[in-house]
Coordinates of C-alpha atoms and ligand atoms in Angstrom, one line a residue:
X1 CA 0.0 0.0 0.0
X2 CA 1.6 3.3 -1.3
X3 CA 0.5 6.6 0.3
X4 CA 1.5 9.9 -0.4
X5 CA 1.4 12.3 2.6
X6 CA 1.3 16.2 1.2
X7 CA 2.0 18.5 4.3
X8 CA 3.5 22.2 4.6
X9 CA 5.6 21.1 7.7
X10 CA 7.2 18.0 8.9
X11 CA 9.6 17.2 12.0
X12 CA 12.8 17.0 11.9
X13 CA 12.9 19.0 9.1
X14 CA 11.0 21.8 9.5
X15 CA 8.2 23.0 12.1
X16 CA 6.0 25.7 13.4
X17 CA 3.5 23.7 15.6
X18 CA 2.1 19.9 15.8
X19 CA 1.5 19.5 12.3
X20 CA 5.0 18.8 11.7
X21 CA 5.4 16.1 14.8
X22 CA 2.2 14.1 13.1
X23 CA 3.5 14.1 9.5
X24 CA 7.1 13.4 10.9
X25 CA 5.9 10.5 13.3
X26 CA 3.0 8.9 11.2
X27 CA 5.3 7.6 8.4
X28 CA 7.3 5.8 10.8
X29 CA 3.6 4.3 12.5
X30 CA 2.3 3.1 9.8
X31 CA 5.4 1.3 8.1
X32 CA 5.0 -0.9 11.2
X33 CA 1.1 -1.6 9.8
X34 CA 2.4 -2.3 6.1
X35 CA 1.6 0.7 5.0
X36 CA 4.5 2.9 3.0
X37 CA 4.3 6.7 3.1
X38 CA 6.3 8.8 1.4
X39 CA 6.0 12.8 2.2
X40 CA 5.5 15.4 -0.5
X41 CA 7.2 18.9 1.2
X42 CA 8.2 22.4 -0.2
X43 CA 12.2 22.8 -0.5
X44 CA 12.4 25.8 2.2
X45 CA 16.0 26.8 2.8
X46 CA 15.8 24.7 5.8
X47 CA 14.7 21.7 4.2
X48 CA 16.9 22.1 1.4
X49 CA 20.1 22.3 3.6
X50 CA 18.7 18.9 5.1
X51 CA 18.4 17.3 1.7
X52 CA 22.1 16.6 0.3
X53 CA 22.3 13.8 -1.9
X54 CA 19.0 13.2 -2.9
X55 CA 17.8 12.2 -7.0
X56 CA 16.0 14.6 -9.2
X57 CA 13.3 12.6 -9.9
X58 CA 11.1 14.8 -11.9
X59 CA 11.5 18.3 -14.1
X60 CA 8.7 20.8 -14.2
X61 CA 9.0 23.3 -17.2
X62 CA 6.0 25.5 -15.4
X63 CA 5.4 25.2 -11.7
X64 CA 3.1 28.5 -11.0
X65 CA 5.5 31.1 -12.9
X66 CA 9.2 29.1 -13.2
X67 CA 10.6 26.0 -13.5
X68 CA 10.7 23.5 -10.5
X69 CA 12.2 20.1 -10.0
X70 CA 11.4 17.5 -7.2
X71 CA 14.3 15.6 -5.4
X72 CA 13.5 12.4 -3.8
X73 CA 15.2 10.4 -1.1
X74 CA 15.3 9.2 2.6
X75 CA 16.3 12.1 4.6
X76 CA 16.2 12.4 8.7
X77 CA 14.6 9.0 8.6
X78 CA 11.8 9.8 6.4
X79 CA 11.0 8.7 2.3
X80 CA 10.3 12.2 1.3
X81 CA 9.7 14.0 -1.8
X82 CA 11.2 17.6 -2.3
X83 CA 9.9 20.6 -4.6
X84 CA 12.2 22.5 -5.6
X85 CA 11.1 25.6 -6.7
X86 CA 13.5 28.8 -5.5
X87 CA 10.6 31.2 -6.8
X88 CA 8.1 30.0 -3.8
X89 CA 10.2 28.4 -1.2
X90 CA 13.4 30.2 -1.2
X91 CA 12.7 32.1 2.1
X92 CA 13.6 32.9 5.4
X93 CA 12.4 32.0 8.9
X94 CA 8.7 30.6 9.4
X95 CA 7.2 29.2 6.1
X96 CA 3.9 31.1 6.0
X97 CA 5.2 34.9 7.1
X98 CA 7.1 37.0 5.4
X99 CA 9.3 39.1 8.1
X100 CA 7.3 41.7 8.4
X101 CA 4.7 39.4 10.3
X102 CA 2.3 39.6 7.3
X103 CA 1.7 36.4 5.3
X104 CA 3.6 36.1 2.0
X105 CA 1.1 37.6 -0.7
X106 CA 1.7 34.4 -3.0
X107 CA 0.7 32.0 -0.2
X108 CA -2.0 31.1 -2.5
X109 CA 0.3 30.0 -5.1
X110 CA 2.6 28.7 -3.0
X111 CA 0.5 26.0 -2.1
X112 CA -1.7 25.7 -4.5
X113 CA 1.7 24.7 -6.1
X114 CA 2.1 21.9 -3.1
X115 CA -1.0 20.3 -3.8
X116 CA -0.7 20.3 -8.0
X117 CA 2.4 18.1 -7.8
X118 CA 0.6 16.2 -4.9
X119 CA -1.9 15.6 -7.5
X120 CA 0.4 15.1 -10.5
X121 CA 2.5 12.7 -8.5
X122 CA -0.4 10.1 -8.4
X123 CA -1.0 10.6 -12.0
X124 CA 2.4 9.5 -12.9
X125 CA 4.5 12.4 -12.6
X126 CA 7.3 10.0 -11.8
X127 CA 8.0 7.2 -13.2
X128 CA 7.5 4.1 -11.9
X129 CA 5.3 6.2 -8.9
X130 CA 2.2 5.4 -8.2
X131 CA 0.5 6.4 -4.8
X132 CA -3.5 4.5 -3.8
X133 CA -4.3 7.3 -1.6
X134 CA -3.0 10.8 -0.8
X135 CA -3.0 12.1 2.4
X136 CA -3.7 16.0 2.4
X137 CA -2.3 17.8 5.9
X138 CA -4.4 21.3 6.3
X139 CA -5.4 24.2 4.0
X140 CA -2.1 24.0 2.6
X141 CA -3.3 20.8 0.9
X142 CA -6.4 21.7 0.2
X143 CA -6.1 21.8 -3.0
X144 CA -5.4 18.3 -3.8
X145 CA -9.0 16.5 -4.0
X146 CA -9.7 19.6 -6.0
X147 CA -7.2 18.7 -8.3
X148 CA -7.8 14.8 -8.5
X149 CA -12.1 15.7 -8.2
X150 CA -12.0 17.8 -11.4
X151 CA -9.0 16.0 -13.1
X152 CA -9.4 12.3 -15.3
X153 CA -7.2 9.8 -13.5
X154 CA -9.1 7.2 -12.4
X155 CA -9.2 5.2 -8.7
X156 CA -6.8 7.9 -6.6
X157 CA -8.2 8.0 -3.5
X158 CA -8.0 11.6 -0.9
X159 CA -8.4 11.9 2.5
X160 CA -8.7 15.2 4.0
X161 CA -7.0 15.8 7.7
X162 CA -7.9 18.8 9.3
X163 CA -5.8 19.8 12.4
X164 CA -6.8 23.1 12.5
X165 CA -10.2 24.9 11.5
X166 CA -9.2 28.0 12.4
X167 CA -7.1 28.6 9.0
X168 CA -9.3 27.6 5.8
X169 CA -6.6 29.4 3.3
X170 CA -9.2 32.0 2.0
X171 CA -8.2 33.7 -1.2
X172 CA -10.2 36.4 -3.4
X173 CA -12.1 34.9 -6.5
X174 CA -9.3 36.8 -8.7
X175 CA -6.6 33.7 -8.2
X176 CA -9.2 30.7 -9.6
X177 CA -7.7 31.5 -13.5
X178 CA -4.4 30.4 -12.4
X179 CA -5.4 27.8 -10.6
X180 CA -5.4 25.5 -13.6
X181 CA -8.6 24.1 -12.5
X182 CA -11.5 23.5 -15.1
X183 CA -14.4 26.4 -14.6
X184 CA -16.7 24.1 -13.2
X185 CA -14.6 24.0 -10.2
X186 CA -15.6 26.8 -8.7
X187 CA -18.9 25.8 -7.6
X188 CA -20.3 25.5 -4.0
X189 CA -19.6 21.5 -4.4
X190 CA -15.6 22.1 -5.2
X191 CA -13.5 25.7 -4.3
X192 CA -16.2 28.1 -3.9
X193 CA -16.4 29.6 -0.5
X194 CA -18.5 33.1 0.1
X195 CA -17.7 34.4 -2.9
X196 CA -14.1 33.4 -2.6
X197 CA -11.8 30.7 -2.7
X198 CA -10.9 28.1 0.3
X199 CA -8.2 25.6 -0.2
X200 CA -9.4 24.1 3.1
X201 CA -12.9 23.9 2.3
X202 CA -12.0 22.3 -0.8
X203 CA -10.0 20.0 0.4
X204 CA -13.1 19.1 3.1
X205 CA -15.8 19.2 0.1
X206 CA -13.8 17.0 -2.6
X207 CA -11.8 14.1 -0.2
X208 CA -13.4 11.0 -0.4
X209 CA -12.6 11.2 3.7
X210 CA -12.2 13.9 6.2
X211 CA -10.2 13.2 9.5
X212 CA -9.3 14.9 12.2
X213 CA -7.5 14.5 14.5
X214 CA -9.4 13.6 18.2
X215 CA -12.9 11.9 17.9
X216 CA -14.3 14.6 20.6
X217 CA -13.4 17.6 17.8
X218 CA -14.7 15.5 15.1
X219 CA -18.1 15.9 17.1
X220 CA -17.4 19.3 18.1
X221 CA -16.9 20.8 14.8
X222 CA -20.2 19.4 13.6
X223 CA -21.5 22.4 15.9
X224 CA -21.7 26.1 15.3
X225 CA -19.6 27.2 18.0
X226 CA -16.5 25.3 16.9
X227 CA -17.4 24.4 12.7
X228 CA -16.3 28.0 11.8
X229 CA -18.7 28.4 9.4
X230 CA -17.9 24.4 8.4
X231 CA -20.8 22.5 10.1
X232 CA -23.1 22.1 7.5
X233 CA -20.8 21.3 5.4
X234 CA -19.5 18.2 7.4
X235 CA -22.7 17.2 8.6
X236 CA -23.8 16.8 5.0
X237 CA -21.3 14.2 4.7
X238 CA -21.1 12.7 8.4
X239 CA -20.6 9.2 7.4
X240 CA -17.6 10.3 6.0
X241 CA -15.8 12.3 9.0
X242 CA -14.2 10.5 11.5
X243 CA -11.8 11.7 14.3
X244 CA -8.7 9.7 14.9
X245 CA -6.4 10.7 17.9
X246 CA -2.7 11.9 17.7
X247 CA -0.1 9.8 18.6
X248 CA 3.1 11.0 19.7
X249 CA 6.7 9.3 18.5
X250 CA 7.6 7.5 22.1
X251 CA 11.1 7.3 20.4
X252 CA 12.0 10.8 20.8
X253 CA 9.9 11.5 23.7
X254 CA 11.5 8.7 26.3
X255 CA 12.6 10.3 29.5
X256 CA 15.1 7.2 30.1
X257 CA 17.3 8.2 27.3
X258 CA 16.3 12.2 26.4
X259 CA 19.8 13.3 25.5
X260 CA 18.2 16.7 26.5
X261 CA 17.2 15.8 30.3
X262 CA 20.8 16.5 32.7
X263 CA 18.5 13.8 34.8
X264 CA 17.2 10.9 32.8
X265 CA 14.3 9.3 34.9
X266 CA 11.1 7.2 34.6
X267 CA 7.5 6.0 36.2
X268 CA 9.7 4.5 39.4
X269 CA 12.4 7.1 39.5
X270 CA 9.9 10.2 39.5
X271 CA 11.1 11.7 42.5
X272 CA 14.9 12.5 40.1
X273 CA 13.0 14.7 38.1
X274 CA 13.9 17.3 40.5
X275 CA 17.1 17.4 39.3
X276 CA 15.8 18.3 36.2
X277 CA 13.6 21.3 37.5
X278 CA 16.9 22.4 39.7
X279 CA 18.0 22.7 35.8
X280 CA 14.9 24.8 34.6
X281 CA 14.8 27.2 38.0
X282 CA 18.4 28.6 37.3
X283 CA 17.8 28.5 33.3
X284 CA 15.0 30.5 33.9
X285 CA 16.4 32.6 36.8
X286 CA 13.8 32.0 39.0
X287 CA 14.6 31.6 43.3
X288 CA 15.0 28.4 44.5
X289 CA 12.0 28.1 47.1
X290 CA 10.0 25.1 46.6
X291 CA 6.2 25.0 45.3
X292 CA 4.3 23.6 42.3
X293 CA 6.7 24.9 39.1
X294 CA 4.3 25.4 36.1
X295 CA 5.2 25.7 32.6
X296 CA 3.6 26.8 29.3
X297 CA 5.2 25.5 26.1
X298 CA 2.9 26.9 23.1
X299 CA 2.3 29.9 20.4
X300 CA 0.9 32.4 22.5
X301 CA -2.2 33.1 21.3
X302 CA -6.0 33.5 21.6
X303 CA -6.8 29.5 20.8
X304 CA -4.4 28.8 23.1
X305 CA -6.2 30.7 26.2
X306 CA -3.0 33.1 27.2
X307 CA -4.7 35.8 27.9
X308 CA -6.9 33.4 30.8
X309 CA -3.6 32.6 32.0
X310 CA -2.6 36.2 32.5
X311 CA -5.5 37.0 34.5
X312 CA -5.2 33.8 36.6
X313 CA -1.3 34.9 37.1
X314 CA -1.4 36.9 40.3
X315 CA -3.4 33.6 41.4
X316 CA -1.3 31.3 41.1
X317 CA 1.7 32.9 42.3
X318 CA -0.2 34.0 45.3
X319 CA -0.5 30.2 45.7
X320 CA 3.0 29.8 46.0
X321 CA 3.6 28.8 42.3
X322 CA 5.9 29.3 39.7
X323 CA 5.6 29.5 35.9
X324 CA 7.9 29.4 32.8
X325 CA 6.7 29.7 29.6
X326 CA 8.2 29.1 26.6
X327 CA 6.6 30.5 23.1
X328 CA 5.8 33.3 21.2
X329 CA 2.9 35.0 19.3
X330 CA 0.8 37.8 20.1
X331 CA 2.5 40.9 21.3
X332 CA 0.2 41.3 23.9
X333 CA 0.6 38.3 25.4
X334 CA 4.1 38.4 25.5
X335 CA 4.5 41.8 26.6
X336 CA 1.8 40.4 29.3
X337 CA 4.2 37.6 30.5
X338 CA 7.1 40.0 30.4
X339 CA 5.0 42.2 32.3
X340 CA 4.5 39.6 34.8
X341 CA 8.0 38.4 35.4
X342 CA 8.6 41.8 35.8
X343 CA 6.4 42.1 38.5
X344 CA 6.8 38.7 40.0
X345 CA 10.6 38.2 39.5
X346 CA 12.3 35.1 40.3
X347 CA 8.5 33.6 40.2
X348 CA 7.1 34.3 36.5
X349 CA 9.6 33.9 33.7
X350 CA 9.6 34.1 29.8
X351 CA 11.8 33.0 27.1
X352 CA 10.6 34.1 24.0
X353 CA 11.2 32.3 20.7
X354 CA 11.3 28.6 19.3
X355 CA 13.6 25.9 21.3
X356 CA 12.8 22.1 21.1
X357 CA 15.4 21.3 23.0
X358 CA 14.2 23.1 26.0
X359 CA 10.6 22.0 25.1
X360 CA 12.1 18.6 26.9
X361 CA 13.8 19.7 29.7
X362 CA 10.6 21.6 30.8
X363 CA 8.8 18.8 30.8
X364 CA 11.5 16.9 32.3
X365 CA 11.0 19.1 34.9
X366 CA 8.4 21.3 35.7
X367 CA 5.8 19.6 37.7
X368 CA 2.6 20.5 35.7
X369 CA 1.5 21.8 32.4
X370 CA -1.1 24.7 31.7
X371 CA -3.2 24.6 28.8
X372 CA -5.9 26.5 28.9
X373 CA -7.4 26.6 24.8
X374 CA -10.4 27.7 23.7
X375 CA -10.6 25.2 21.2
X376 CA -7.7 22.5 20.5
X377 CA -8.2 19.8 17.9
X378 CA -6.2 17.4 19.2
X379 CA -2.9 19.2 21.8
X380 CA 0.5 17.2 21.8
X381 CA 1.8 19.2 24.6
X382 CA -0.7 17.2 27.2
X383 CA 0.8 13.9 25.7
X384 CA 4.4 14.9 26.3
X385 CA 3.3 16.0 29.4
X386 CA 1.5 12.8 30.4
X387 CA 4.7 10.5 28.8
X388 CA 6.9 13.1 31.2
X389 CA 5.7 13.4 34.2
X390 CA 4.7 16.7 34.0
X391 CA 1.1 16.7 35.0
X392 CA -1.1 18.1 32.3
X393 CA -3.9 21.6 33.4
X394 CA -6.4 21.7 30.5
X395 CA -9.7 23.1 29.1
X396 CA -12.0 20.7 28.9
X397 CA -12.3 20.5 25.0
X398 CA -11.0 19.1 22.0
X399 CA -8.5 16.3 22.0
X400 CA -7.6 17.6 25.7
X401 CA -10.5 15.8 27.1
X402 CA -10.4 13.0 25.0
X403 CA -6.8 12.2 26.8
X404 CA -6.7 13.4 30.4
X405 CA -8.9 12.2 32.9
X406 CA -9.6 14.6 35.9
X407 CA -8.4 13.4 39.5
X408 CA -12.0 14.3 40.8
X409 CA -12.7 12.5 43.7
X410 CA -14.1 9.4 42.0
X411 CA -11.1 8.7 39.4
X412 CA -8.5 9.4 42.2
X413 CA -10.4 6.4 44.2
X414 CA -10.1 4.4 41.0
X415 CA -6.6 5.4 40.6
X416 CA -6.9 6.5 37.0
X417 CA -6.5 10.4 37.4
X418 CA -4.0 11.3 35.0
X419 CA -4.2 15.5 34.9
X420 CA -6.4 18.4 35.7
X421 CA -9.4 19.4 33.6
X422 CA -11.8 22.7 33.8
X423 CA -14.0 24.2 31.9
X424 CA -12.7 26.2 28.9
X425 CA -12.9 30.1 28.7
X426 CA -12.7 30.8 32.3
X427 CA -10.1 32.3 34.1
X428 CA -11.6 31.8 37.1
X429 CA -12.1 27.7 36.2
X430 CA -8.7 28.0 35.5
X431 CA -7.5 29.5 39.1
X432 CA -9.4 26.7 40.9
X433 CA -7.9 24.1 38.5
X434 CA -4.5 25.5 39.7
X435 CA -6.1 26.1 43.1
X436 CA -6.5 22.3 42.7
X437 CA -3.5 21.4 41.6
X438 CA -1.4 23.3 44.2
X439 CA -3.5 21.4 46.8
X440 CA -2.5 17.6 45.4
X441 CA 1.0 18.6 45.1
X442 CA 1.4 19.3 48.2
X443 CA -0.2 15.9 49.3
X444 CA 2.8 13.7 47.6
X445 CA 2.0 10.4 47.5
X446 CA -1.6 11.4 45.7
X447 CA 0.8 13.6 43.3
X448 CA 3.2 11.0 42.5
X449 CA 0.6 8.4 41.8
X450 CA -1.0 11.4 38.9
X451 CA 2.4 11.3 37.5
X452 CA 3.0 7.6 36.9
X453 CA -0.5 7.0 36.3
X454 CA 0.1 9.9 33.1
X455 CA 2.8 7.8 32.3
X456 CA 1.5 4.6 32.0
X457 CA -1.3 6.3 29.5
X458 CA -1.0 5.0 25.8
X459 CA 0.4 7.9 23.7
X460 CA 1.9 5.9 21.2
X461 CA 0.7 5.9 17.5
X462 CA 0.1 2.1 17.5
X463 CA -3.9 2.2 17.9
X464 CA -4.4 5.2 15.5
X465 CA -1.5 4.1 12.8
X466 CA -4.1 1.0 12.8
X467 CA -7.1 3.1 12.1
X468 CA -5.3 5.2 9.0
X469 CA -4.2 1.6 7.7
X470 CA -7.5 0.7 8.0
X471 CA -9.4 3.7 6.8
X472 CA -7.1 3.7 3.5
X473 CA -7.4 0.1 3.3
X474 CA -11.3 0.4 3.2
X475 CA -10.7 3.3 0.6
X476 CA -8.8 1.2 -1.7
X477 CA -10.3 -2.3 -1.3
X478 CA -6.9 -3.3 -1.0
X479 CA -5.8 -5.6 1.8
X480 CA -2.7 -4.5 4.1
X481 CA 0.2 -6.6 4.5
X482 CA 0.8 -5.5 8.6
X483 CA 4.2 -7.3 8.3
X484 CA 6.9 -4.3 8.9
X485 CA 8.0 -2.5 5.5
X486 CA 11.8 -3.0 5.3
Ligands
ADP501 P1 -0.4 23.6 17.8 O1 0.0 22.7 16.7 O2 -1.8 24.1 17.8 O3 0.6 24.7 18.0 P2 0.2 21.2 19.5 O4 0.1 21.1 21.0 O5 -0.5 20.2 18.7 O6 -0.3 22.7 19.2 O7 1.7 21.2 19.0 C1 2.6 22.2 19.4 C2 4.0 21.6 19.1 O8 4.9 22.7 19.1 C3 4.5 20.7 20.3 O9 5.4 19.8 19.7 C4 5.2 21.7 21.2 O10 6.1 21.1 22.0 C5 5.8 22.6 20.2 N1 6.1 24.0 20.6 C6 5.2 25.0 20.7 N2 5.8 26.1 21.0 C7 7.1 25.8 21.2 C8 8.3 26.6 21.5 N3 8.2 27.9 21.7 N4 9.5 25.9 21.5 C9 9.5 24.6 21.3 N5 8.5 23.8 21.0 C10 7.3 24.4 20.9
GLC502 C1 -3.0 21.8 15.1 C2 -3.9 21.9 16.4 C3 -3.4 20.9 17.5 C4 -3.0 19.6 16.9 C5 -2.0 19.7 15.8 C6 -1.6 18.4 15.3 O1 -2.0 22.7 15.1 O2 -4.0 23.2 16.8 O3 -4.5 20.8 18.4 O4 -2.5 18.8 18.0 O5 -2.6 20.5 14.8 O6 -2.7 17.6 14.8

């Protein structure tokens, strides 16, 4: 079974938020379940420099305005395909912004660019080539049922995952003529959205499947308040929308061998995390007192519920806590969390910016995990931080709830309290929730039992690697071979 995955970011290579950790980490699930996927990517300078030594497998005389070639070959563990195209992808920093924080104006091109050769790749673009299904990540493969809806090859199959509603890729009517799609394309069953065009709409309206990516989002966006403006659309075509939970690659995250953690530890060696959050309390410059040591690891923005966090702040210091957070975003939320460390110093701390490698030692080390979004498809943070140790603090929504289970009264009797849940959009829930958690972590035996209780949770890819097998299996008629590729 061949599967082409088409994706705007992918771990190791390059990454701006979970996206990238599910296309890195699904390839390497599924070739356990017989399934091989290879990853079509843009050539960013990043990806480029990562891409020595691969084969030009494929010369395009006119991709969107110049010439483009594609280089394949197994880089940073993963079969991937690379467009080359210096006129859309040569570019600093973040993939989608230009550097003056605005999006690149050809983003429509860019893209739509991504998903043609997505397309064209299971039409034969290379020889010898042939994908079943293609696996379309976000707006930024919208495109691609589009392409393969309105094109004439026969039996390619599309599955549409949506991690995030929230961007749908919208682009004025004016760009459809170079779309190179036919004129019936833009219709209310294919591109057409308000007038306008979205690739992630598309993508949503033409797959013969729409995923995403935790079964409690899959219902949620079936409702006003969280479809976005998509609900009728997917509950036109319910039958075909299931939501199939993140994994996380246990291979990387493994606190017994994280070259990152000073203090490697796990379930029966908890209490050596400390060394660990020693580590983070003089990295982040904070005193040394003891008390619960929060952190946030995230783009700091409104989905993600910052602002709640900076009203609760004053809260949960006066509760004796500390907080580091690590991201960036809105300016007003990190001038808020400057703010705060200014006024709480040695208690609240900041370090703005990008850093994976610190990612791990914080939750190597700090004790919980605040995530407080309005909406979260699925969250990856709350699965490192259950795998960790690092107790997860969430909204009760999205994928968050569909992976922690609150130590209320009943599941800590049960033994299966794994985190801290509350209800979303309140910064007062999220005060008693750290209210809460201040009070179990001071009772230790309770706290340490949360911890290796989070990390006994299955995070792994292994039941949802099975459920893409199965769903392109079911697709294609064709039966999987589960034995390992390779
Ligand atoms: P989203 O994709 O909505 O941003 P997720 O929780 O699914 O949220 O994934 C975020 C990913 O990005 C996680 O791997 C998280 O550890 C990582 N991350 C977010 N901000 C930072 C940062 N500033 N430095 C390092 N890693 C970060
Ligand atoms: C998105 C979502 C996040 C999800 C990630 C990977 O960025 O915001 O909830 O975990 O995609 O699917």
């Amino acid at each position: 079974m061949e599967v082409l995955s088409v994706a705007a970011e992918v771990h190791p290579l390059i990454k701006t938020g979970g996206l990238a950790d599910v296309a890195g980490a699904l390839p390497l699930a599924l070739s356990d379940k017989g399934v091989s996927m290879r990853t079509l990517l843009p050539g960013y300078p990043s990806v480029m420099a990562k891409s020595q030594g691969g084969r030009v497998v494929a010369e395009i005389g006119d991709l969107f305005g110049a010439p483009g070639r594609l280089i394949a070959g197994r880089f940073s563990g993963l079969d991937l395909i690379i467009i080359d195209a210096p006129h859309l992808y040569d570019r600093p920093g973040n993939p989608y912004v230009a550097p003056d924080g605005w999006d690149w104006p050809d983003n429509w091109k860019r893209f739509a660019a991504l998903s043609w050769v997505g397309a064209e790749l299971a039409w034969g673009l290379v020889e010898g080539y042939r994908p079943s299904v293609i696996h379309c990540h976000d707006w930024q493969a919208g495109l691609v049922p589009a392409y393969v809806k309105y094109g004439t090859a026969d039996g390619i199959k599309t599955v549409m995952t949506v991690h995030n509603m929230a961007f749908k890729g919208f682009f004025g009517r004016e760009i459809f003529g170079q779309l190179r799609l036919p004129p019936q394309a833009f219709e209310v069953g294919g591109v057409e959205y308000y007038g306008g065009i979205s690739y992630l709409k598309s993508g949503m309206e033409c797959a013969d499947y729409v995923t995403t990516v935790s079964p409690n989002y899959a219902d949620e966006i079936r409702t006003p308040q969280f479809g976005m403006g998509l609900e009728g659309l997917l509950n036109g075509r319910a039958e075909t929308v299931i939501g199939i939970l993140n994994g996380i690659d246990t291979g990387s995250w493994n606190a017994a061998v994280d070259p990152a953690l000073p203090q490697k530890y796990s379930g029966n060696t908890v209490h050596l995390r400390r060394v660990n959050k020693a580590a983070l309390v003089e990295k982040f410059g904070l005193d040394g007192e003891d008390g619960p040591l929060f952190c946030v690891i995230s783009r700091l923005t409104d989905q993600k519920g910052m602002d709640l966090l900076l009203q609760a702040l004053e809260g949960l210091v006066g509760l004796g806590g500390r907080l580091i957070v690590l991201g960036s975003g809105e300016g007003y939320l990190e001038d808020g969390f400057r703010h705060a460390s200014m006024i709480h110093p040695g208690k609240v701390s900041i370090i703005t910016g990008y850093n994976e490698e610190l990612s791990h030692l914080m939750q190597g080390g700090a004790d919980a995990i605040i995530i407080p979004s309005r909406f979260e498809p699925c969250g990856l943070t709350q699965l490192y931080g259950l795998r960790y140790g690092c107790v997860p603090v969430v909204s009760r929504i999205g994928g968050l709830a569909d992976t922690v289970i609150d130590a209320n009264p009943a599941a800590l009797d049960a033994g299966v309290a794994t985190g801290i849940m509350f209800d979303a959009n309140s910064a007062h829930a999220l005060y008693e929730a750290i209210r809460r958690t201040v009070r179990l972590y001071g009772e230790d035996k309770t706290w340490k039992k949360i911890q290796r209780r989070g990390m006994k949770s299955d995070v792994s890819w292994e039941t949802s690697a099975g459920r893409y097998a199965e769903l392109y299996a079911t697709l294609t008629g064709l039966t999987i071979n589960d034995e390992p590729n390779d």
